[in-house]
Structures are given as C-alpha cells and as structure tokens.
Tab-separated table of C-alpha atoms (C1' of nucleotides) in Angstrom:
chain	number	residue	atom	x	y	z
A	20	MET	CA	-8.007	-17.959	21.327
A	21	SER	CA	-11.035	-18.906	19.219
A	22	LEU	CA	-11.481	-18.626	15.490
A	23	PRO	CA	-13.238	-15.650	13.872
A	24	SER	CA	-16.989	-15.809	13.251
A	25	GLU	CA	-18.442	-15.464	9.754
A	26	LYS	CA	-19.437	-11.906	10.560
A	27	VAL	CA	-15.934	-11.020	11.625
A	28	ILE	CA	-14.500	-12.559	8.471
A	29	ASP	CA	-16.936	-10.540	6.348
A	30	ALA	CA	-15.847	-7.390	8.138
A	31	TRP	CA	-12.210	-8.267	7.518
A	32	ILE	CA	-12.786	-8.701	3.787
A	33	ARG	CA	-14.544	-5.349	3.517
A	34	LEU	CA	-11.929	-3.714	5.694
A	35	MET	CA	-9.205	-4.774	3.290
A	36	ARG	CA	-11.147	-3.799	0.151
A	37	ALA	CA	-13.214	-0.693	0.795
A	38	PRO	CA	-10.467	1.623	2.036
A	39	GLN	CA	-8.234	0.509	-0.815
A	40	ALA	CA	-10.942	1.405	-3.317
A	41	VAL	CA	-11.613	4.749	-1.645
A	42	LEU	CA	-7.917	5.604	-1.545
A	43	ALA	CA	-7.383	4.616	-5.170
A	44	ALA	CA	-10.316	6.791	-6.250
A	45	MET	CA	-8.950	9.753	-4.347
A	46	GLU	CA	-5.382	9.345	-5.556
A	47	ALA	CA	-6.648	9.175	-9.111
A	48	ARG	CA	-8.321	12.552	-8.779
A	49	VAL	CA	-5.378	14.190	-7.122
A	50	LYS	CA	-3.042	12.783	-9.696
A	51	ALA	CA	-5.264	13.997	-12.498
A	52	ALA	CA	-4.820	17.472	-11.008
A	53	GLU	CA	-1.036	16.874	-11.074
A	54	LEU	CA	-0.752	17.163	-7.321
A	55	PRO	CA	1.398	15.028	-5.000
A	56	PRO	CA	0.081	11.863	-3.303
A	57	LEU	CA	-1.763	11.538	-0.015
A	58	THR	CA	1.389	10.603	1.889
A	59	TRP	CA	2.898	13.948	1.056
A	60	TYR	CA	-0.285	15.705	2.070
A	61	ASP	CA	-0.319	13.877	5.396
A	62	ALA	CA	3.224	14.871	6.210
A	63	LEU	CA	2.753	18.482	5.149
A	64	TRP	CA	-0.425	18.788	7.169
A	65	ALA	CA	1.145	17.282	10.281
A	66	LEU	CA	3.994	19.763	9.925
A	67	GLU	CA	1.628	22.675	9.390
A	68	ARG	CA	-0.279	21.824	12.572
A	69	ALA	CA	3.023	21.611	14.442
A	70	ALA	CA	4.280	24.977	13.165
A	71	PRO	CA	6.236	26.941	14.143
A	72	LYS	CA	7.926	24.370	16.393
A	73	GLY	CA	8.259	21.717	13.720
A	74	LEU	CA	8.383	17.976	14.295
A	75	ARG	CA	11.038	15.372	14.911
A	76	PRO	CA	11.117	12.487	12.418
A	77	ALA	CA	10.089	10.151	15.237
A	78	ASP	CA	6.904	12.193	15.677
A	79	LEU	CA	6.028	11.729	12.029
A	80	GLU	CA	6.802	8.062	12.418
A	81	ARG	CA	4.096	7.764	15.080
A	82	GLU	CA	1.567	10.023	13.385
A	83	MET	CA	1.843	8.422	9.984
A	84	LEU	CA	2.426	4.820	11.038
A	85	LEU	CA	5.596	4.661	8.991
A	86	ALA	CA	8.871	2.899	9.688
A	87	GLN	CA	11.929	4.967	10.515
A	88	TYR	CA	13.426	4.445	7.083
A	89	GLY	CA	10.088	5.240	5.460
A	90	VAL	CA	10.051	8.645	7.110
A	91	SER	CA	13.638	9.202	6.099
A	92	ARG	CA	12.920	8.485	2.457
A	93	LEU	CA	9.711	10.515	2.416
A	94	LEU	CA	11.578	13.487	3.897
A	95	ASP	CA	14.231	13.106	1.200
A	96	ARG	CA	11.561	13.564	-1.442
A	97	LEU	CA	9.838	16.447	0.331
A	98	GLU	CA	13.170	18.124	0.822
A	99	SER	CA	14.207	17.885	-2.801
A	100	ALA	CA	10.808	19.255	-3.768
A	101	GLY	CA	11.625	22.200	-1.488
A	102	TYR	CA	8.669	21.577	0.832
A	103	ILE	CA	10.558	20.948	4.065
A	104	GLU	CA	13.821	21.831	5.726
A	105	ARG	CA	15.911	19.632	8.029
A	106	ARG	CA	17.381	21.574	10.931
A	107	PRO	CA	19.815	20.344	13.575
A	108	VAL	CA	18.472	20.382	17.128
A	109	PRO	CA	20.859	21.981	19.633
A	110	GLU	CA	20.007	19.809	22.660
A	111	ASP	CA	20.587	16.512	20.858
A	112	LYS	CA	23.143	16.364	18.110
A	113	ARG	CA	21.785	13.064	16.819
A	114	GLY	CA	18.429	14.565	16.051
A	115	GLN	CA	16.826	17.044	13.731
A	116	THR	CA	13.717	19.124	13.477
A	117	ILE	CA	11.619	19.159	10.346
A	118	MET	CA	10.219	22.519	9.336
A	119	LEU	CA	7.655	23.246	6.682
A	120	THR	CA	8.811	25.785	4.099
A	121	PRO	CA	6.482	28.441	2.665
A	122	ALA	CA	6.375	26.417	-0.556
A	123	GLY	CA	5.343	23.342	1.459
A	124	ARG	CA	2.612	25.301	3.155
A	125	ALA	CA	1.361	26.672	-0.152
A	126	THR	CA	1.277	23.225	-1.716
A	127	ARG	CA	-0.591	21.732	1.243
A	128	ARG	CA	-3.235	24.406	0.789
A	129	ARG	CA	-3.437	23.843	-2.908
A	130	ILE	CA	-4.013	20.109	-2.403
A	131	TRP	CA	-6.696	20.342	0.260
A	132	PRO	CA	-9.682	21.454	-1.870
A	133	VAL	CA	-9.038	18.589	-4.262
A	134	TYR	CA	-8.969	16.065	-1.444
A	135	ALA	CA	-11.952	17.672	0.202
A	136	ARG	CA	-14.042	17.223	-2.915
A	137	ALA	CA	-12.837	13.644	-3.281
A	138	ILE	CA	-13.694	12.902	0.363
A	139	GLN	CA	-17.125	14.360	-0.085
A	140	GLU	CA	-17.785	12.324	-3.212
A	141	THR	CA	-16.385	9.004	-1.994
A	142	ILE	CA	-17.560	9.191	1.617
A	143	GLY	CA	-19.736	12.202	2.355
A	144	SER	CA	-22.212	11.559	-0.399
A	145	ARG	CA	-22.608	7.915	0.594
A	146	LEU	CA	-22.934	8.104	4.376
A	147	THR	CA	-25.076	10.267	6.621
A	148	ASP	CA	-23.239	12.181	9.318
A	149	GLN	CA	-24.593	9.710	11.802
A	150	GLU	CA	-23.238	6.786	9.812
A	151	ALA	CA	-19.896	8.514	9.451
A	152	THR	CA	-19.723	8.941	13.210
A	153	GLU	CA	-20.572	5.305	13.755
A	154	LEU	CA	-17.923	4.250	11.242
A	155	THR	CA	-15.358	6.385	13.053
A	156	ARG	CA	-16.276	4.747	16.332
A	157	LEU	CA	-16.047	1.212	14.979
A	158	LEU	CA	-12.745	1.807	13.213
A	159	GLY	CA	-11.433	3.447	16.361
A	160	LYS	CA	-11.884	0.187	18.232
A	161	LEU	CA	-9.521	-1.486	15.797
A	162	GLY	CA	-6.697	1.041	16.047
B	25	MET	CA	-20.923	19.480	-4.705
B	26	SER	CA	-20.508	20.612	-1.089
B	27	LEU	CA	-17.517	20.180	1.183
B	28	PRO	CA	-17.259	17.306	3.675
B	29	SER	CA	-18.546	17.770	7.220
B	30	GLU	CA	-16.245	17.380	10.221
B	31	LYS	CA	-17.742	13.973	10.898
B	32	VAL	CA	-17.015	12.817	7.381
B	33	ILE	CA	-13.440	14.067	7.628
B	34	ASP	CA	-12.972	12.176	10.895
B	35	ALA	CA	-14.263	9.026	9.233
B	36	TRP	CA	-11.871	9.569	6.350
B	37	ILE	CA	-8.879	9.855	8.675
B	38	ARG	CA	-9.801	6.673	10.515
B	39	LEU	CA	-10.534	4.923	7.248
B	40	MET	CA	-7.015	5.619	6.045
B	41	ARG	CA	-5.338	4.670	9.333
B	42	ALA	CA	-7.190	1.779	10.962
B	43	PRO	CA	-7.116	-0.703	8.079
B	44	GLN	CA	-3.448	0.075	7.525
B	45	ALA	CA	-2.689	-0.719	11.157
B	46	VAL	CA	-4.774	-3.910	11.051
B	47	LEU	CA	-3.092	-5.073	7.867
B	48	ALA	CA	0.393	-4.326	9.175
B	49	ALA	CA	-0.325	-6.302	12.341
B	50	MET	CA	-1.556	-9.262	10.338
B	51	GLU	CA	1.305	-9.222	7.853
B	52	ALA	CA	3.757	-9.145	10.739
B	53	ARG	CA	2.332	-12.359	12.178
B	54	VAL	CA	2.206	-14.140	8.875
B	55	LYS	CA	5.718	-13.078	8.090
B	56	ALA	CA	6.926	-14.280	11.473
B	57	ALA	CA	5.530	-17.675	10.475
B	58	GLU	CA	7.529	-17.409	7.225
B	59	LEU	CA	4.409	-17.515	5.100
B	60	PRO	CA	3.672	-15.447	1.982
B	61	PRO	CA	1.855	-12.095	2.117
B	62	LEU	CA	-1.868	-11.427	2.051
B	63	THR	CA	-1.859	-10.664	-1.672
B	64	TRP	CA	-0.710	-14.181	-2.410
B	65	TYR	CA	-3.340	-15.580	-0.090
B	66	ASP	CA	-6.050	-13.560	-1.819
B	67	ALA	CA	-5.083	-14.797	-5.243
B	68	LEU	CA	-4.756	-18.419	-4.153
B	69	TRP	CA	-8.094	-18.317	-2.410
B	70	ALA	CA	-9.860	-16.764	-5.391
B	71	LEU	CA	-8.380	-19.496	-7.571
B	72	GLU	CA	-9.368	-22.215	-5.132
B	73	ARG	CA	-12.964	-21.009	-5.125
B	74	ALA	CA	-12.927	-20.951	-8.920
B	75	ALA	CA	-11.535	-24.488	-9.238
B	76	PRO	CA	-11.605	-26.569	-11.329
B	77	LYS	CA	-12.444	-24.005	-14.019
B	78	GLY	CA	-9.705	-21.560	-13.078
B	79	LEU	CA	-9.784	-17.812	-13.646
B	80	ARG	CA	-8.724	-15.409	-16.355
B	81	PRO	CA	-6.277	-12.691	-15.285
B	82	ALA	CA	-8.990	-10.103	-15.912
B	83	ASP	CA	-11.150	-11.864	-13.317
B	84	LEU	CA	-8.408	-11.549	-10.725
B	85	GLU	CA	-8.016	-7.936	-11.733
B	86	ARG	CA	-11.619	-7.274	-10.756
B	87	GLU	CA	-11.645	-9.413	-7.633
B	88	MET	CA	-8.416	-8.057	-6.221
B	89	LEU	CA	-8.699	-4.461	-7.395
B	90	LEU	CA	-5.341	-4.682	-9.115
B	91	ALA	CA	-4.131	-3.163	-12.363
B	92	GLN	CA	-3.492	-5.422	-15.335
B	93	TYR	CA	0.268	-5.239	-14.918
B	94	GLY	CA	-0.101	-5.854	-11.185
B	95	VAL	CA	-1.860	-9.141	-11.856
B	96	SER	CA	0.747	-10.044	-14.430
B	97	ARG	CA	3.602	-9.507	-12.003
B	98	LEU	CA	1.851	-11.267	-9.131
B	99	LEU	CA	1.211	-14.274	-11.355
B	100	ASP	CA	4.893	-14.296	-12.302
B	101	ARG	CA	5.804	-14.689	-8.647
B	102	LEU	CA	3.131	-17.293	-7.935
B	103	GLU	CA	4.203	-19.225	-10.985
B	104	SER	CA	7.861	-19.300	-10.073
B	105	ALA	CA	6.861	-20.442	-6.590
B	106	GLY	CA	5.017	-23.294	-8.307
B	107	TYR	CA	1.611	-22.281	-6.949
B	108	ILE	CA	-0.174	-21.610	-10.230
B	109	GLU	CA	-0.086	-22.645	-13.854
B	110	ARG	CA	-0.816	-20.492	-16.899
B	111	ARG	CA	-2.760	-22.360	-19.551
B	112	PRO	CA	-3.679	-21.170	-23.037
B	113	VAL	CA	-7.403	-20.838	-23.689
B	114	PRO	CA	-8.499	-22.467	-26.961
B	115	GLU	CA	-11.311	-20.033	-27.859
B	116	ASP	CA	-9.145	-16.922	-27.571
B	117	LYS	CA	-5.482	-17.154	-28.357
B	118	ARG	CA	-4.744	-13.852	-26.650
B	119	GLY	CA	-5.946	-15.140	-23.317
B	120	GLN	CA	-4.992	-17.637	-20.673
B	121	THR	CA	-6.539	-19.453	-17.775
B	122	ILE	CA	-4.874	-19.513	-14.399
B	123	MET	CA	-5.029	-22.799	-12.530
B	124	LEU	CA	-4.087	-23.478	-8.940
B	125	THR	CA	-1.543	-26.280	-8.544
B	126	PRO	CA	-1.734	-28.794	-5.699
B	127	ALA	CA	1.194	-26.971	-4.073
B	128	GLY	CA	-0.749	-23.717	-4.331
B	129	ARG	CA	-3.757	-25.306	-2.727
B	130	ALA	CA	-1.655	-26.779	0.059
B	131	THR	CA	-0.019	-23.439	0.777
B	132	ARG	CA	-3.351	-21.611	0.848
B	133	ARG	CA	-4.532	-24.076	3.470
B	134	ARG	CA	-1.383	-23.719	5.488
B	135	ILE	CA	-1.736	-19.931	5.571
B	136	TRP	CA	-5.375	-19.771	6.560
B	137	PRO	CA	-5.119	-20.751	10.260
B	138	VAL	CA	-2.470	-18.086	10.778
B	139	TYR	CA	-4.645	-15.405	9.194
B	140	ALA	CA	-7.679	-16.673	11.033
B	141	ARG	CA	-5.977	-16.221	14.379
B	142	ALA	CA	-4.740	-12.778	13.357
B	143	ILE	CA	-8.248	-11.768	12.231
B	144	GLN	CA	-9.694	-12.931	15.500
B	145	GLU	CA	-7.121	-11.029	17.532
B	146	THR	CA	-7.186	-7.792	15.562
B	147	ILE	CA	-10.912	-7.666	14.781
B	148	GLY	CA	-12.890	-10.425	16.447
B	149	SER	CA	-11.657	-9.710	19.931
B	150	ARG	CA	-12.397	-5.998	19.596
B	151	LEU	CA	-15.850	-5.969	18.006
B	152	THR	CA	-19.040	-7.818	18.861
B	153	ASP	CA	-20.618	-9.744	16.018
B	154	GLN	CA	-23.230	-7.038	15.822
B	155	GLU	CA	-20.602	-4.339	15.501
B	156	ALA	CA	-18.781	-6.378	12.866
B	157	THR	CA	-21.998	-6.631	10.873
B	158	GLU	CA	-22.561	-2.895	11.150
B	159	LEU	CA	-18.987	-2.216	10.052
B	160	THR	CA	-19.473	-4.469	7.046
B	161	ARG	CA	-22.623	-2.604	6.119
B	162	LEU	CA	-21.042	0.835	6.407
B	163	LEU	CA	-17.931	-0.133	4.470
B	164	GLY	CA	-20.156	-1.728	1.862
B	165	LYS	CA	-21.700	1.637	1.139
B	166	LEU	CA	-18.281	2.978	0.214
B	167	GLY	CA	-17.342	0.186	-2.175
C	8	DT	C1'	-8.954	-0.235	-33.601
C	9	DA	C1'	-9.468	-2.519	-29.440
C	10	DA	C1'	-8.883	-6.367	-25.921
C	11	DG	C1'	-5.796	-9.508	-23.244
C	12	DA	C1'	-1.614	-9.573	-21.395
C	13	DT	C1'	3.450	-8.559	-20.788
C	14	DT	C1'	7.756	-5.725	-20.189
C	15	DG	C1'	11.795	-2.024	-19.665
C	16	DA	C1'	12.725	1.714	-17.025
C	17	DA	C1'	11.975	4.361	-13.129
C	18	DT	C1'	10.112	5.034	-8.589
C	19	DC	C1'	8.912	3.473	-4.111
C	20	DG	C1'	9.186	0.325	-0.053
C	21	DT	C1'	11.751	-2.943	2.840
C	22	DC	C1'	15.630	-5.260	5.095
C	23	DA	C1'	19.739	-5.300	7.277
C	24	DA	C1'	23.683	-2.829	8.212
C	25	DT	C1'	25.681	1.477	9.495
C	26	DC	C1'	26.868	6.027	11.382
C	27	DT	C1'	26.747	9.397	15.071
C	28	DT	C1'	25.785	10.932	19.510
C	29	DA	C1'	23.741	9.855	24.329
D	3	DT	C1'	24.484	-0.298	24.853
D	4	DA	C1'	20.898	2.158	23.034
D	5	DA	C1'	18.441	6.048	20.503
D	6	DG	C1'	17.922	8.977	16.274
D	7	DA	C1'	18.450	8.705	11.764
D	8	DT	C1'	20.391	7.308	7.126
D	9	DT	C1'	21.868	4.130	3.359
D	10	DG	C1'	23.091	0.176	-0.080
D	11	DA	C1'	21.024	-3.536	-1.977
D	12	DC	C1'	17.034	-5.676	-3.322
D	13	DG	C1'	12.119	-6.567	-4.138
D	14	DA	C1'	7.588	-4.624	-5.421
D	15	DT	C1'	4.790	-1.204	-7.880
D	16	DT	C1'	3.861	2.101	-11.497
D	17	DC	C1'	4.052	4.220	-16.062
D	18	DA	C1'	4.245	4.020	-20.711
D	19	DA	C1'	5.144	1.326	-24.495
D	20	DT	C1'	4.653	-3.052	-26.733
D	21	DC	C1'	3.198	-7.540	-28.528
D	22	DT	C1'	-0.361	-10.658	-30.156
D	23	DT	C1'	-4.800	-11.869	-31.546
D	24	DA	C1'	-9.845	-10.298	-32.293
DNA sequence: TAAGATTGAATCGTCAATCTTA
DNA sequence: TAAGATTGACGATTCAATCTTA
C-alpha cells in the first residue's frame, strides 16, 4: 500500500474542513430559528419516508451512520420531545418499531424550509447543477 | 432566494455523509494504533508548521474552525499530555503563545504514517489524482 | 467597551457492561 | 451464543458568564 499523493492529501484536508464549515453555517441558521439540530431532522425525515410502517432502530443505525447507543440516546430525546413513539414488535419481543407522531411530522415540515434555504445559500448558490452532480459522484466513490 | 434543485440536495446529502464515514474509518485505525485523535494531530501539525514562532490561540481558532472555548479545552488536554506549552506574550498581557514541545513534535511524527495509510486507503485508492484535484476544487468553492 | 482567553454547569457522545429474547 | 437494545460512568462539547488587560 503506497502513500497518498499531494493531490490526495489536499483533497483530504478540504474534505475534513469544507463539510464542517457548511454544517456549522447551516446549524447556526436553524438554531437562530429555534429549531432542532440536523440529526433530529435526519431521523424525523427517515421516519416520515418509512411511514406508516415505521423503522427499527437498527434501520436508523444504518441510515444515519450512528452507533447502536447513539440511536438509543437520540430516540430518548425525540421521545421526550413527543416526536416519536416506541412500539413493541409482536414477532420479536427484543425489538421495537419507531413511529413518527403527528407532532414529529409537523416539526419535520417546519424545519425543512429553513434547511432548504440554508442549502441553497451554502451550496446551491456556489455550485452549478453540473458541479453539484459531479461532487455527488466523487463523494459517492468515497462512501 | 430560490430553493435548492434536486441535484444540489443530493450533493448536500452526500456532503453530510461521505466525510463522516471517511473520518470515522480513519479515527478507527488511529485509535486501534492507540494514537490520539485527528483534532490533536491537526493542532500539533499547525504548531509544527508555525515553529519556532508558535501560534496564538486565536490563530488555531481560525485554522481549525473551532470556537474560542474549544481551543481552550483542546489546549488543556494537549498541555496535560505534555505536547504543548503556554507562554505569556510580552506585548499583550492578555495573550499567550502556544509552543510545541519536543514530545509534541515526536508524537505528531508518529501519528502521520498511520493517517497517511488511512488517507491512501479511504481516498487515494478510490479516486484518481485528477478526480482528487476536481474534488478539492469543488469543495473549495464551498469553503 | 472590547479583545483574549478561561470556566461552571449542562448537554451530548462514547465505552464497556448489561438486560432480554432468539 | 448471539442479536436487539439500553444504561452507568466518563470524556468531550456547548452555552453563558467571567476574568484580565487594552
């Protein structure tokens, strides 16, 4: 296994910095609007897409790239905010199904326009659609 | 201000996921080698480049995209590990200069080969140099 | 009043251990 | 023994307040 080229190292540096800056800018806006963080949005949106079946915690684990305990703690917070419900699953008594509540759905919808504007300002206004597509392709090779 | 296109939204999703996955993979390797995290490496490397003059905490703040208190706490940890020294600056009694110690320098050098291999495996082996350059350019537009 | 930097309290993330059911 | 999920203890991050010097 060889060492990385200069160009690869440059890409690494940018890859660690740029997304962090973009995320921080977006979180700042959302927070200024007194809305919950991106992690909450991600979970709520995944659950909304999966409605009405709901998701198992392990599904969220895969979708959100979180550890098992991370999902557990995130669900604790969403549950005490009243945004999700934990339901037992009949076929497997170890497991549970996570369901979005109406309040969770409403909040997800309230957050989206704020994120959408932030995405447009931090990404959309700086890249052409063609560049965005190319960026998606390149990042996809790293996943 | 218009809403983001589908292509921009796709780029956003990948931009939030791919770097997270890359970072997690790298941290896992470094941790397996019982070496300190990327944040420590970043700070040590910035200080090594700035030697022998050292850096002010505000410089690290800018370079590492950290908040003032974040730098303060990181320096606490680096100091108790013996990797840096805080020195008063004569011209401004509020301020300080951060200096890398020989132990800090040695540790930075011990970490690098491990990161270098991880960078090569997670990025270098998946992108051509040309793609890496294009990725750097696109991410640069977001910074 | 503001700039450089730190800190107590609270929140969030991580590790290792645990509990329950398969 | 292993899979799904949670938890206590601990470390890291964040917020708001503070301290010191300019």
